[in-house]
Tab-separated table of C-alpha atoms in Angstrom:
chain	number	residue	atom	x	y	z
A	1	UNK	CA	77.690	104.107	78.464
A	2	UNK	CA	76.137	105.038	74.962
A	3	UNK	CA	75.493	108.661	75.212
A	4	UNK	CA	71.778	109.303	76.295
A	5	UNK	CA	70.600	106.121	76.813
A	6	UNK	CA	68.742	104.253	79.310
A	7	UNK	CA	68.333	100.423	79.971
A	8	UNK	CA	67.329	98.991	76.850
A	9	UNK	CA	65.997	95.542	75.701
A	10	UNK	CA	64.338	93.828	72.866
A	11	UNK	CA	63.462	90.303	72.130
A	12	UNK	CA	62.090	88.009	69.137
A	13	UNK	CA	61.020	84.488	68.708
A	14	UNK	CA	61.234	82.000	65.667
A	15	UNK	CA	59.850	78.574	65.372
A	16	UNK	CA	62.884	76.280	64.757
A	17	UNK	CA	61.174	74.479	61.864
A	18	UNK	CA	63.029	76.464	58.986
A	19	UNK	CA	64.581	78.704	61.320
A	20	UNK	CA	67.837	80.332	59.471
A	21	UNK	CA	70.279	81.874	62.033
A	22	UNK	CA	71.060	84.686	59.856
A	23	UNK	CA	67.626	86.327	61.105
A	24	UNK	CA	69.021	86.282	64.351
A	25	UNK	CA	72.097	87.859	63.160
A	26	UNK	CA	70.537	90.521	61.195
A	27	UNK	CA	68.188	91.358	64.521
A	28	UNK	CA	71.455	91.712	66.361
A	29	UNK	CA	72.781	94.094	63.804
A	30	UNK	CA	69.791	96.212	63.410
A	31	UNK	CA	69.179	96.478	66.815
A	32	UNK	CA	72.664	97.659	67.783
A	33	UNK	CA	72.876	100.080	65.083
A	34	UNK	CA	69.615	101.835	66.186
A	35	UNK	CA	71.013	101.779	69.744
A	36	UNK	CA	74.261	103.468	68.262
A	37	UNK	CA	76.653	100.859	69.315
A	38	UNK	CA	80.064	101.370	67.746
A	39	UNK	CA	80.888	98.775	64.337
A	40	UNK	CA	83.513	96.720	66.228
A	41	UNK	CA	81.187	95.782	68.753
A	42	UNK	CA	78.567	95.024	66.368
A	43	UNK	CA	80.916	92.626	64.521
A	44	UNK	CA	81.641	90.677	67.205
A	45	UNK	CA	78.192	90.495	68.326
A	46	UNK	CA	77.016	89.391	64.729
A	47	UNK	CA	79.782	86.549	64.736
A	48	UNK	CA	78.732	85.182	68.450
A	49	UNK	CA	74.923	85.614	67.490
A	50	UNK	CA	75.451	83.235	64.331
A	51	UNK	CA	77.480	80.641	65.829
A	52	UNK	CA	75.212	80.466	68.964
A	53	UNK	CA	71.983	80.551	66.821
A	54	UNK	CA	73.480	77.990	64.591
A	55	UNK	CA	74.258	75.525	67.306
A	56	UNK	CA	70.750	76.129	68.686
A	57	UNK	CA	69.161	75.210	65.272
A	58	UNK	CA	71.689	72.380	64.189
A	59	UNK	CA	71.632	70.381	67.285
A	60	UNK	CA	67.977	70.597	68.620
A	61	UNK	CA	66.341	66.889	68.822
A	62	UNK	CA	64.097	66.540	66.121
A	63	UNK	CA	61.248	65.728	68.007
A	64	UNK	CA	61.643	69.140	69.748
A	65	UNK	CA	62.334	70.731	66.515
A	66	UNK	CA	58.819	70.440	65.218
A	67	UNK	CA	57.185	72.304	68.211
A	68	UNK	CA	59.740	74.195	69.596
A	69	UNK	CA	61.130	78.060	69.306
A	70	UNK	CA	64.008	79.757	69.333
A	71	UNK	CA	63.759	82.917	71.659
A	72	UNK	CA	66.409	85.499	71.555
A	73	UNK	CA	66.942	88.591	73.668
A	74	UNK	CA	69.212	91.519	73.729
A	75	UNK	CA	69.848	93.960	76.517
A	76	UNK	CA	71.863	96.936	77.364
A	77	UNK	CA	72.888	98.402	80.718
A	78	UNK	CA	75.498	100.988	80.708
A	79	UNK	CA	78.133	99.898	78.458
A	80	UNK	CA	77.233	95.845	78.885
A	81	UNK	CA	75.239	94.017	76.340
A	82	UNK	CA	73.788	90.740	77.433
A	83	UNK	CA	72.262	88.462	74.760
A	84	UNK	CA	70.418	85.489	75.232
A	85	UNK	CA	69.348	82.756	72.954
A	86	UNK	CA	67.016	79.763	74.124
A	87	UNK	CA	65.915	76.542	72.868
A	88	UNK	CA	63.853	73.795	73.815
A	89	UNK	CA	66.720	71.023	74.211
A	90	UNK	CA	67.915	70.873	77.750
A	91	UNK	CA	71.537	69.123	76.792
A	92	UNK	CA	74.264	71.401	77.763
A	93	UNK	CA	76.594	72.919	75.065
A	94	UNK	CA	79.795	71.816	74.938
A	95	UNK	CA	83.146	73.818	74.504
A	96	UNK	CA	85.115	71.497	72.144
A	97	UNK	CA	88.634	72.627	71.360
A	98	UNK	CA	88.904	71.644	67.749
A	99	UNK	CA	91.860	70.119	66.015
A	100	UNK	CA	93.797	72.678	63.894
A	101	UNK	CA	92.277	70.970	60.640
A	102	UNK	CA	88.874	70.330	61.871
A	103	UNK	CA	86.194	72.262	60.237
A	104	UNK	CA	83.367	71.897	63.002
A	105	UNK	CA	83.530	72.604	66.688
A	106	UNK	CA	84.684	76.183	66.742
A	107	UNK	CA	81.394	77.831	67.642
A	108	UNK	CA	81.686	77.952	71.591
A	109	UNK	CA	85.386	78.609	71.141
A	110	UNK	CA	84.535	81.814	69.141
A	111	UNK	CA	82.133	82.702	71.916
A	112	UNK	CA	84.624	82.231	74.554
A	113	UNK	CA	87.300	84.088	72.754
A	114	UNK	CA	85.018	87.350	71.926
A	115	UNK	CA	82.799	87.363	74.915
A	116	UNK	CA	83.533	89.230	78.149
A	117	UNK	CA	81.570	86.332	79.593
A	118	UNK	CA	79.198	83.606	78.684
A	119	UNK	CA	77.311	80.373	80.183
A	120	UNK	CA	74.069	78.716	80.143
A	121	UNK	CA	71.035	77.890	82.615
A	122	UNK	CA	67.776	76.005	82.478
A	123	UNK	CA	65.132	77.883	80.887
A	124	UNK	CA	62.978	79.636	83.478
A	125	UNK	CA	59.696	77.795	81.513
A	126	UNK	CA	61.716	74.808	82.968
A	127	UNK	CA	61.696	73.500	79.013
A	128	UNK	CA	64.976	73.824	77.251
A	129	UNK	CA	68.408	76.005	78.240
A	130	UNK	CA	69.542	79.502	77.701
A	131	UNK	CA	73.141	80.330	76.376
A	132	UNK	CA	73.946	83.854	77.269
A	133	UNK	CA	76.842	86.181	76.883
A	134	UNK	CA	77.887	89.453	77.824
A	135	UNK	CA	80.054	91.987	75.673
A	136	UNK	CA	81.271	95.170	76.861
A	137	UNK	CA	80.899	98.192	74.295
A	138	UNK	CA	84.061	99.315	72.830
A	139	UNK	CA	84.350	102.966	72.528
A	140	UNK	CA	86.608	104.105	69.674
């Protein structure tokens, strides 16, 4: 656990039209830095956030994009971070094993390799899905 911290959480929401995944990556970095999370854990969190946010922005049906939002939540409990990115598309994410020379389909493989655990569920609102992952804070 990070010294002197209680449970913490923060969230943000962005309109899908014009959303750039780097915004979510920067939010993760600034939040985790503020919370005193070690750099190695932050680096993994930024990479995973980029992959999941990119998938959410890239693969949402166009008709959902115009009125849709991406919601990003980060929480800390003890030495466990939990991240959630929701989008209005209910189709489940697909973990595809990319061929050696394939330049796509590596996002969820990266999540699978770096996160302690991950998954997805229907959004509580009944619209869309939430992709979540957990990371254990690495201690230097």
